[in-house]
XYZ file of C-alpha atoms in Angstrom:
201
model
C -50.086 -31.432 -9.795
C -48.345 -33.961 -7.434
C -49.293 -38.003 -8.073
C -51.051 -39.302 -5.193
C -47.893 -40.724 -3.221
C -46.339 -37.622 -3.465
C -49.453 -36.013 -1.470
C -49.431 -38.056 0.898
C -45.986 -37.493 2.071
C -46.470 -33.230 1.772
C -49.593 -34.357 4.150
C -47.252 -36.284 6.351
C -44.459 -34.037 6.875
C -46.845 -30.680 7.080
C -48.971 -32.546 9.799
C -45.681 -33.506 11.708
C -44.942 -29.632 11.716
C -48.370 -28.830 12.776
C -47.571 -31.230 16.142
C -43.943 -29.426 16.495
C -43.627 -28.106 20.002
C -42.182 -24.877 18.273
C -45.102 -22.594 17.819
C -43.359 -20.929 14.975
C -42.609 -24.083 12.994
C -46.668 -24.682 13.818
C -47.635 -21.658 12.343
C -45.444 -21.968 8.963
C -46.715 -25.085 8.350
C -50.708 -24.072 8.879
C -49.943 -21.857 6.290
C -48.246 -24.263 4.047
C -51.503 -26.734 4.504
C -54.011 -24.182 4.094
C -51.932 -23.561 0.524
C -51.804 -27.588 0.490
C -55.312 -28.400 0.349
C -56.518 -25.122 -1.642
C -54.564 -26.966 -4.635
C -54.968 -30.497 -3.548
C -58.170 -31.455 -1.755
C -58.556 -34.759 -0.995
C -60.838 -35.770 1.667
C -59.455 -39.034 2.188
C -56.058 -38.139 2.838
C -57.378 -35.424 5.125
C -59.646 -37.997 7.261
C -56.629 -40.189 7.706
C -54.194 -38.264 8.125
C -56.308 -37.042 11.458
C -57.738 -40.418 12.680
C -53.948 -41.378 14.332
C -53.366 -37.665 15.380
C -56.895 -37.726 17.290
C -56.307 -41.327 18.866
C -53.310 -40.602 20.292
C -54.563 -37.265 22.175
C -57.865 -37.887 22.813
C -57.758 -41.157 24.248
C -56.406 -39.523 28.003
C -57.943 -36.389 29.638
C -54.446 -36.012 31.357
C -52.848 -35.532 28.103
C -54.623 -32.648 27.103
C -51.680 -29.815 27.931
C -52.242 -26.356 26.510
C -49.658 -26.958 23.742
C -51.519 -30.037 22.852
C -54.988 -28.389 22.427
C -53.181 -25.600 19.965
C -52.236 -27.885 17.307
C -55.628 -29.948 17.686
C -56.819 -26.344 17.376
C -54.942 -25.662 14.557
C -55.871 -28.725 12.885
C -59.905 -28.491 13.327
C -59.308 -24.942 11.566
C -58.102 -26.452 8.335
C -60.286 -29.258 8.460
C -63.776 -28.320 10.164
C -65.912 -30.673 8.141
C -63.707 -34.024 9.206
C -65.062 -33.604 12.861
C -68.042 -35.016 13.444
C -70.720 -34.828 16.325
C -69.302 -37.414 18.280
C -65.609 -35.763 18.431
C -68.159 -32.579 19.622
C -69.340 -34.326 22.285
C -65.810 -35.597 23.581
C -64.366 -32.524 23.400
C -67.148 -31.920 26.440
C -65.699 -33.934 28.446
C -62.738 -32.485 29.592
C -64.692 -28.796 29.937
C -66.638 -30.742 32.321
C -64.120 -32.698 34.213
C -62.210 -29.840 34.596
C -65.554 -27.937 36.325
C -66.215 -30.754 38.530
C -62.516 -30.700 39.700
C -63.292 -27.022 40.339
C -66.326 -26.761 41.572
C -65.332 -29.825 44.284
C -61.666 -28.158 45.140
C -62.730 -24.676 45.484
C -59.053 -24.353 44.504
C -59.116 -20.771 42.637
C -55.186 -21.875 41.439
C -56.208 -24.279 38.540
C -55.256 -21.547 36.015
C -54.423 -24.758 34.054
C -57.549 -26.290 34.185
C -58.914 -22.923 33.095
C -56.387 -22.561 30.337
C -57.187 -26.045 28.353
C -61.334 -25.170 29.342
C -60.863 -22.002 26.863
C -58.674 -23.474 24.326
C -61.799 -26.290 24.009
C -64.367 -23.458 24.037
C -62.352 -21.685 21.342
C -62.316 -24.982 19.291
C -66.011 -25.665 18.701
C -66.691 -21.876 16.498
C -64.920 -23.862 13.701
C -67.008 -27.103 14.186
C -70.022 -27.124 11.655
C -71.133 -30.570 13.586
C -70.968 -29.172 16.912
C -74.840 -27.974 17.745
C -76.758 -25.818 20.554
C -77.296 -28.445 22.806
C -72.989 -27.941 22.938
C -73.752 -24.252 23.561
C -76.199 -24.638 26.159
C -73.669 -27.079 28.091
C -70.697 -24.650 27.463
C -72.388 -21.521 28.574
C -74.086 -23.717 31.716
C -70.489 -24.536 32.568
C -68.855 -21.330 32.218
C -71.707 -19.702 34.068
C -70.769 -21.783 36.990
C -67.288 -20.703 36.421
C -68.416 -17.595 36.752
C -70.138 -17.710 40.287
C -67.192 -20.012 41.522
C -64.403 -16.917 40.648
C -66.794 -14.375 41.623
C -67.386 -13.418 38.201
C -63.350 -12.654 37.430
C -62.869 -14.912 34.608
C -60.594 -14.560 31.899
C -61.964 -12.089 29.750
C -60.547 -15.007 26.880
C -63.194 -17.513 28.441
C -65.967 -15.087 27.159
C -64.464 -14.632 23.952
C -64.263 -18.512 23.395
C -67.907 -18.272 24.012
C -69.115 -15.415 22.044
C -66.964 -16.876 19.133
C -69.678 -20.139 19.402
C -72.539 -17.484 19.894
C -72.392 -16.398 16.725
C -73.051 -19.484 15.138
C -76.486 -19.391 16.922
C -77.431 -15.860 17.171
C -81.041 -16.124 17.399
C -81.329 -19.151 19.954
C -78.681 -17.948 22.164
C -80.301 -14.346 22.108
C -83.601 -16.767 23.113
C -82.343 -18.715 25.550
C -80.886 -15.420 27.707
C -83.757 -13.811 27.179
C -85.687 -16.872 28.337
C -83.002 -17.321 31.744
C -82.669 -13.594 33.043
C -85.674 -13.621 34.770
C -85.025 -16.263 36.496
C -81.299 -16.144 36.558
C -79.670 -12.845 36.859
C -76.297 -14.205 37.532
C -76.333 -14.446 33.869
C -76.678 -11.244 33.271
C -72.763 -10.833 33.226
C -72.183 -13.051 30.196
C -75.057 -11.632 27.994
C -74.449 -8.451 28.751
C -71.044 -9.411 27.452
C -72.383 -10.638 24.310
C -74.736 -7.797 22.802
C -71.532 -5.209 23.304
C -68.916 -7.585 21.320
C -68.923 -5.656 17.646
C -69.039 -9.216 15.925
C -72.496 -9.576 17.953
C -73.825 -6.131 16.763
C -73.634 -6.993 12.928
């Protein structure tokens, strides 16, 4: 068992991997952590360790680039419980920035935009803080994706979303049943959702 000081540099150097632009070096040292923190657990070191790493990346929309939102990805997977509702409800920011920019552009080239909007998505199945009311506005948003593209999204933007679904199964089940009526254009995204196998256990 390593003394404290020790720790805290393995916590240092495998977190400086984890924010290597090489996704292989990224990869080999998620596993490393997740072998880390089985043996060492320590909260602390965990919450700081991520308070500079989230203030440098979240403090600019602009800087969000796909490689970016991996390793935060990568780093909300080994350490769900260290984000809390508030970091939810930033992370909704840029999904809805990017659909304004969208939505006011009618530019159908953004695959960009569209790119960082999934890799968010994907980010908030891991988030046990992260609620319906961030459902509702996720599924909201990509529904108006959907009707902007003509409902040809990125089959990965549904995944993202299913991924969250199952957090919630009976209230999202609910609230479609509650919309179709009313809304048929959703029709694409539930229908999308009852035939996933993850959805059918």
């Amino acid at each position: 068992c390593y003394n404290a000081g020790l720790r805290e540099n393995i916590f240092k150097i495998l977190c400086k991997f984890i924010r290597h632009g090489n996704p292989d070096l990224m990869e080999d040292a998620k596993t490393c952590m997740q072998m880390f923190i089985q043996d060492h657990h320590d909260q602390k070191l965990a919450h700081d360790g991520l308070r500079g790493f989230l203030n440098s990346i979240l403090r600019v929309h602009t800087t969000l680039t796909p490689p970016l939102l991996q390793r935060l990805t990568c780093m909300i997977s080994l350490f769900p419980a260290s984000f809390n509702e508030k970091f939810c409800n930033q992370l909704l920011n840029p999904i809805t920035n990017h659909l304004s920019s969208l939505l006011n552009t009618q530019n159908r080239g953004h695959q960009v935009e569209l790119e960082k909007t999934i890799l968010i998505i994907n980010m908030f199945h891991y988030l046990p803080a992260a609620n319906f009311k961030h459902f509702e506005t996720i599924v909201n948003a990509v529904l108006q994706l959907d009707r902007l593209f003509s409902g040809e999204l990125d089959k990965n933007l549904y995944d993202a979303v299913t991924k969250f679904a199952l957090n919630f199964p009976d209230g999202t089940m609910k609230m479609f049943l509650d919309c179709l009526p009313s809304n048929p254009d959703c029709f694409k995204l539930f229908s999308f959702l009852i035939t996933q196998k993850d959805t059918q256990a």
